[in-house]
mmCIF file of C-alpha atoms and ligand atoms in Angstrom:
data_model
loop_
_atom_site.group_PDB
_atom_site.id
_atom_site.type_symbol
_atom_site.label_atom_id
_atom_site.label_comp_id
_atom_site.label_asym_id
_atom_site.label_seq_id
_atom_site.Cartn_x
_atom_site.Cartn_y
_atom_site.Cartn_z
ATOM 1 C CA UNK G 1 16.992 -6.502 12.497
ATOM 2 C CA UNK G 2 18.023 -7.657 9.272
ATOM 3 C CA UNK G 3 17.053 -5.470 5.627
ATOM 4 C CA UNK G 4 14.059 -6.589 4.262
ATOM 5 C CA UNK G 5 11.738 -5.973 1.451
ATOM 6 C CA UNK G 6 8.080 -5.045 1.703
ATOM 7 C CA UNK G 7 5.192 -4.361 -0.576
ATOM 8 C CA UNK G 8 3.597 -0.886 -0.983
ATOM 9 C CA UNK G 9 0.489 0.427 -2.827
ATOM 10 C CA UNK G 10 -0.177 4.288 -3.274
ATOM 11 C CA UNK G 11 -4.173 3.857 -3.316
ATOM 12 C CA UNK G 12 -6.540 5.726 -5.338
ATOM 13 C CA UNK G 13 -6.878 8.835 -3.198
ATOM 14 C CA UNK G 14 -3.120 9.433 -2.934
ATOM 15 C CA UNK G 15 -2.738 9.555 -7.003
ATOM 16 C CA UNK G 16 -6.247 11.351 -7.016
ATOM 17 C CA UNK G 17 -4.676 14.501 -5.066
ATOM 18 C CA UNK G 18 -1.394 14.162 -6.429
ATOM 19 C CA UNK G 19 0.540 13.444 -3.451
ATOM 20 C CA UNK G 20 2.542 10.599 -4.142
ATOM 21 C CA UNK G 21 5.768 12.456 -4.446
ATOM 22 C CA UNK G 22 5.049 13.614 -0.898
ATOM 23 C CA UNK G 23 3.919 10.464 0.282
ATOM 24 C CA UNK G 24 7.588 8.941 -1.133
ATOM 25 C CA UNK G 25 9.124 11.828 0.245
ATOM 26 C CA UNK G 26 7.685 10.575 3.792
ATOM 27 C CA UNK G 27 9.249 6.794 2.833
ATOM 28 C CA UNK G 28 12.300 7.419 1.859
ATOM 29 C CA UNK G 29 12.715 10.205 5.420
ATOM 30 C CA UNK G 30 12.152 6.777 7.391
ATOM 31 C CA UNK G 31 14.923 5.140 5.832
ATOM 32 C CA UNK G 32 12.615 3.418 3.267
ATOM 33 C CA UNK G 33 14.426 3.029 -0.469
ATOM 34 C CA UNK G 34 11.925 2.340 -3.109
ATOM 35 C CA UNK G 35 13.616 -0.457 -5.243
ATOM 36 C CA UNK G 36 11.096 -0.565 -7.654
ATOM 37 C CA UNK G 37 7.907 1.276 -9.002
ATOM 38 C CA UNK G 38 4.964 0.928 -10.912
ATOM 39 C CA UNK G 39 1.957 3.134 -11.339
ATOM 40 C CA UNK G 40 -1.239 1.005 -12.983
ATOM 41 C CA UNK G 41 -4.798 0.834 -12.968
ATOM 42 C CA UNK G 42 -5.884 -2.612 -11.307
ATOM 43 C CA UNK G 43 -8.593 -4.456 -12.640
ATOM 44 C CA UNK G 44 -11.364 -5.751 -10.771
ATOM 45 C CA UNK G 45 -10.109 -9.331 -11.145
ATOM 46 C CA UNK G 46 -6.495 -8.242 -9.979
ATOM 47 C CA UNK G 47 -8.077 -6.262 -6.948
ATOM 48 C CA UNK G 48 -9.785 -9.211 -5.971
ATOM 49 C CA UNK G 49 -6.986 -11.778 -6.350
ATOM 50 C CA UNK G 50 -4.631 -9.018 -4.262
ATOM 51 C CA UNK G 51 -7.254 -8.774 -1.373
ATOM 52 C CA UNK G 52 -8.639 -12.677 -2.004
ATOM 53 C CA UNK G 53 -7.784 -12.966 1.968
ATOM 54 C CA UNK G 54 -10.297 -10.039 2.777
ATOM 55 C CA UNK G 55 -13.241 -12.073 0.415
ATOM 56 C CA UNK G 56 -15.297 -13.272 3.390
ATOM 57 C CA UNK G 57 -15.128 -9.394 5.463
ATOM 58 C CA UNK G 58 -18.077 -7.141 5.313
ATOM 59 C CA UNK G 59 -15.686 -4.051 3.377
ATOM 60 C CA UNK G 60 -14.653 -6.832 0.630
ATOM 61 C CA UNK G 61 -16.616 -5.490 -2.404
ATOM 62 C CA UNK G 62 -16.200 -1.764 -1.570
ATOM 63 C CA UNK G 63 -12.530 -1.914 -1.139
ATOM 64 C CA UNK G 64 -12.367 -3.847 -4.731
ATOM 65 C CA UNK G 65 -14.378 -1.269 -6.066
ATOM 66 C CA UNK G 66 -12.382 2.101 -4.751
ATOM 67 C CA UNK G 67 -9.358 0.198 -5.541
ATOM 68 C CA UNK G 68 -10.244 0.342 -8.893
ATOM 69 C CA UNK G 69 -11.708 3.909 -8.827
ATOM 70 C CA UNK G 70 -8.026 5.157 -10.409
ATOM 71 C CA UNK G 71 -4.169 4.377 -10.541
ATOM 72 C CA UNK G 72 -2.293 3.039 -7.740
ATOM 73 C CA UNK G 73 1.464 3.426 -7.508
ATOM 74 C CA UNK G 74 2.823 -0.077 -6.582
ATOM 75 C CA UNK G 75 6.157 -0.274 -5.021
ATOM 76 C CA UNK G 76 8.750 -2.454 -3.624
ATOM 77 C CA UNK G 77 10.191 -0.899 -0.261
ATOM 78 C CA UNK G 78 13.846 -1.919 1.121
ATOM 79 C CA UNK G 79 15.417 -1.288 4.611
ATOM 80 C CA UNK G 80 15.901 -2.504 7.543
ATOM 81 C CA UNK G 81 12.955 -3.428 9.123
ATOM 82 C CA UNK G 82 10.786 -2.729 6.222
ATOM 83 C CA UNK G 83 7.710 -4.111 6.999
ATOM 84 C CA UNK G 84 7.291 -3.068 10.573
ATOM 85 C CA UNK G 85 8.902 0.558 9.284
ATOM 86 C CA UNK G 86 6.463 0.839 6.611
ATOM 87 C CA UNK G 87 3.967 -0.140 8.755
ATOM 88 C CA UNK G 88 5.370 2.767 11.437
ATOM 89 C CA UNK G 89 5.582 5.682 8.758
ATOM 90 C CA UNK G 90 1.773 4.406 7.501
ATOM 91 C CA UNK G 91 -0.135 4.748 10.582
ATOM 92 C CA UNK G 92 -3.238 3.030 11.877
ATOM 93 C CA UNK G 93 -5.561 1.170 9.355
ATOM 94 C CA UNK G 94 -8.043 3.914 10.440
ATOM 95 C CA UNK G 95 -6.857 7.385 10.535
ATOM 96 C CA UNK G 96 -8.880 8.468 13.706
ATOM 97 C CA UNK G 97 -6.546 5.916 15.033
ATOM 98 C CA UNK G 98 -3.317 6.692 13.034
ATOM 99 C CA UNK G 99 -0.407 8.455 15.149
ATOM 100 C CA UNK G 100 0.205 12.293 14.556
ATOM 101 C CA UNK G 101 2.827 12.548 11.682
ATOM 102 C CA UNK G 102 1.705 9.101 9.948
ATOM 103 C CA UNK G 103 0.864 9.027 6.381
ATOM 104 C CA UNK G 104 -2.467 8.015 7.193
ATOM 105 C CA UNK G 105 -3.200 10.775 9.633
ATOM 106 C CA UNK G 106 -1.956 13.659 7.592
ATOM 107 C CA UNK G 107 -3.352 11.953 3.950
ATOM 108 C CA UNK G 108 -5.826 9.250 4.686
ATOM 109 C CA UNK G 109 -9.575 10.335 3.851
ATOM 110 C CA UNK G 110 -11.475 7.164 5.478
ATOM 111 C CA UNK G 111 -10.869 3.877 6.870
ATOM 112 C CA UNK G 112 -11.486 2.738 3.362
ATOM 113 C CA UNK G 113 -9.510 5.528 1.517
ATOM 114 C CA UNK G 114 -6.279 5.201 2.837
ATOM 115 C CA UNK G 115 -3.872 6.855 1.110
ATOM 116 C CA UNK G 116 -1.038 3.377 1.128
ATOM 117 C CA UNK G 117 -1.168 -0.202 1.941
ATOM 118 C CA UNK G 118 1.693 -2.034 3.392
ATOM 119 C CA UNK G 119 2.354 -6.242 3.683
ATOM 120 C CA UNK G 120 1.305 -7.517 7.021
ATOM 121 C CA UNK G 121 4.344 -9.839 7.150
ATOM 122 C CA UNK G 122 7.388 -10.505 5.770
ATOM 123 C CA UNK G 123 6.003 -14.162 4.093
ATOM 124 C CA UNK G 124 3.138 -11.833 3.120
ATOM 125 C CA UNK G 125 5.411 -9.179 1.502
ATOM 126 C CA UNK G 126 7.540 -12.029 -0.869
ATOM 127 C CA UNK G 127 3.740 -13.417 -2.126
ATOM 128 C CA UNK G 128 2.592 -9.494 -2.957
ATOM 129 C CA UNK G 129 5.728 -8.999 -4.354
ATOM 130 C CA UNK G 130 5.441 -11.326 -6.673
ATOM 131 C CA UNK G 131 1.962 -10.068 -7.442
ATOM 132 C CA UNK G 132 3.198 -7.341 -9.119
ATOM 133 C CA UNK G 133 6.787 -7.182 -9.679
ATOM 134 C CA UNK G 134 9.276 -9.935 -11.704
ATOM 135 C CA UNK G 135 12.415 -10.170 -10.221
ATOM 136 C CA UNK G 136 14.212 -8.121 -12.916
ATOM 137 C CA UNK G 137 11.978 -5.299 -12.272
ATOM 138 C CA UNK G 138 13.652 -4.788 -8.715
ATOM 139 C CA UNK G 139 16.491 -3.016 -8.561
ATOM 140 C CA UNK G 140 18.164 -2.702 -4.721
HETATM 141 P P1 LIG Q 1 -3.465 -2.461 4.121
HETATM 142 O O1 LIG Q 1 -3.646 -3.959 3.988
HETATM 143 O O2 LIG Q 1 -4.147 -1.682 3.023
HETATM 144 O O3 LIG Q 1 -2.050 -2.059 4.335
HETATM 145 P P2 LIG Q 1 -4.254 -2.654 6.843
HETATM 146 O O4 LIG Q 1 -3.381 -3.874 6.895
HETATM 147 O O5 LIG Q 1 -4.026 -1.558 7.819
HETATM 148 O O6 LIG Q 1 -4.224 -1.994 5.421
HETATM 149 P P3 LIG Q 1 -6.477 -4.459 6.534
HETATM 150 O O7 LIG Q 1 -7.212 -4.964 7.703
HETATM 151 O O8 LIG Q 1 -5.512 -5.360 5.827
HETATM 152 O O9 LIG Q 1 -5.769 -3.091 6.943
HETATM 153 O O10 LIG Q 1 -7.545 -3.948 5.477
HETATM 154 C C1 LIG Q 1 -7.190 -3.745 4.134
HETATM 155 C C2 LIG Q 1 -7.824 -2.476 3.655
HETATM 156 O O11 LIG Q 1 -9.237 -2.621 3.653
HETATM 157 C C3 LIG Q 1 -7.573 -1.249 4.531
HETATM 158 O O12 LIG Q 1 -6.350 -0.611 4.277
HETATM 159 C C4 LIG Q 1 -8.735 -0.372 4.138
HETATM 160 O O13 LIG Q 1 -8.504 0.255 2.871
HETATM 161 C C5 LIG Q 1 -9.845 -1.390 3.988
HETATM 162 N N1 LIG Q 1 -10.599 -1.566 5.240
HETATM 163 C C6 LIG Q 1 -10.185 -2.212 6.351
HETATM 164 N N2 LIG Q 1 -11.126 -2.190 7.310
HETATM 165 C C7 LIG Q 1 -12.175 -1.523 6.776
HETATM 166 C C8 LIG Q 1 -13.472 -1.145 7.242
HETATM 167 N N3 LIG Q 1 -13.882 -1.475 8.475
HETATM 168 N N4 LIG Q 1 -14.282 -0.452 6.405
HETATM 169 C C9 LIG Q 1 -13.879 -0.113 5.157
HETATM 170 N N5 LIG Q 1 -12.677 -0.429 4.661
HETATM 171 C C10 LIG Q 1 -11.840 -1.117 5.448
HETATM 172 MG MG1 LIG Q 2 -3.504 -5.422 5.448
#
C-alpha cells in the first residue's frame, strides 16, 4: 500500500442536515486526513462536467439536478490506501446495500442522495482533483 490522495464530495443532503462534521469525524476515525477543503455551490455546468462520464445513464439529469439542490463540501482525502479506504468508510452506492457502520448506511437517504462521493480510481482521483482544487490549495 502506498499513501495516496483521493477526491471527496459531502453531497447536498449531508450539508442539508448538518452532518458534515460527523461525516469528517467518520474520515478522519479511518485514518483519512483531509488535506484540503472547500464548501461551494456547483453549478449546473460544473455538475455536468464532474459527472460528464455518467451523461449517457438513465440517473444523469437527476443527479445534476440534486447536486445542485445546495452546497457540497469538496475535499481532498490522504492516507494510505485512500481510495479503496474512502471507498470502505462510504459504503455501497446504494444504502440498502451499504455495510452496517458505513457512511452511507447510517446517513445516506437514497441511491441518489448519498450523503459523499468518493474517486473510483486513483487516475480518477488526480483528474477530480484537479477539478476542484489548485495545487497550492492542498496542504498534506
Ligand atoms: P460516487 O461516484 O458518488 O462516489 P458511486 O461511485 O458509488 O458514487 P456511481 O455509479 O459513480 O456510484 O454513481 C454516481 C452517483 O450517481 C451515485 O453516488 C448516486 O448519487 C447516483 N446514482 C448512481 N446510481 C443511481 C441510480 N440507479 N439512481 C439514482 N441515482 C444513482
Ligand atoms: Mg462513482
Amino acid at each position: 500500500m502506498a499513501v495516496e490522495r483521493t477526491l471527496s464530495i459531502l453531497k447536498p443532503d449531508a450539508t442539508r442536515r448538518n452532518l458534515t462534521g460527523q461525516i469528517n469525524a467518520r474520515l478522519e476515525a479511518a485514518g483519512l486526513r483531509i488535506v484540503a477543503q472547500k464548501r461551494l455551490w456547483l453549478t449546473r455546468a460544473q455538475a455536468e462536467a464532474f459527472y460528464a462520464v455518467h451523461a449517457q445513464r438513465p440517473f444523469y439529469n437527476d443527479l445534476c439536478t440534486f447536486m445542485t439542490s445546495g452546497p457540497v463540501v469538496a475535499q481532498v482525502l490522504e492516507g494510505e490506501d485512500a481510495v479503496t479506504r474512502n471507498r470502505d468508510v462510504m459504503g455501497a452506492t446504494n444504502p440498502a446495500n451499504a455495510a452496517a457502520g458505513t457512511i452511507r448506511k447510517d446517513f445516506a437517504e437514497s441511491i441518489e442522495a448519498n450523503s459523499a462521493h468518493g474517486s473510483d480510481s486513483a487516475e480518477n482521483a488526480a483528474v477530480e482533483i484537479a477539478f476542484f482544487f489548485s495545487g497550492l490549495e492542498i496542504v498534506g
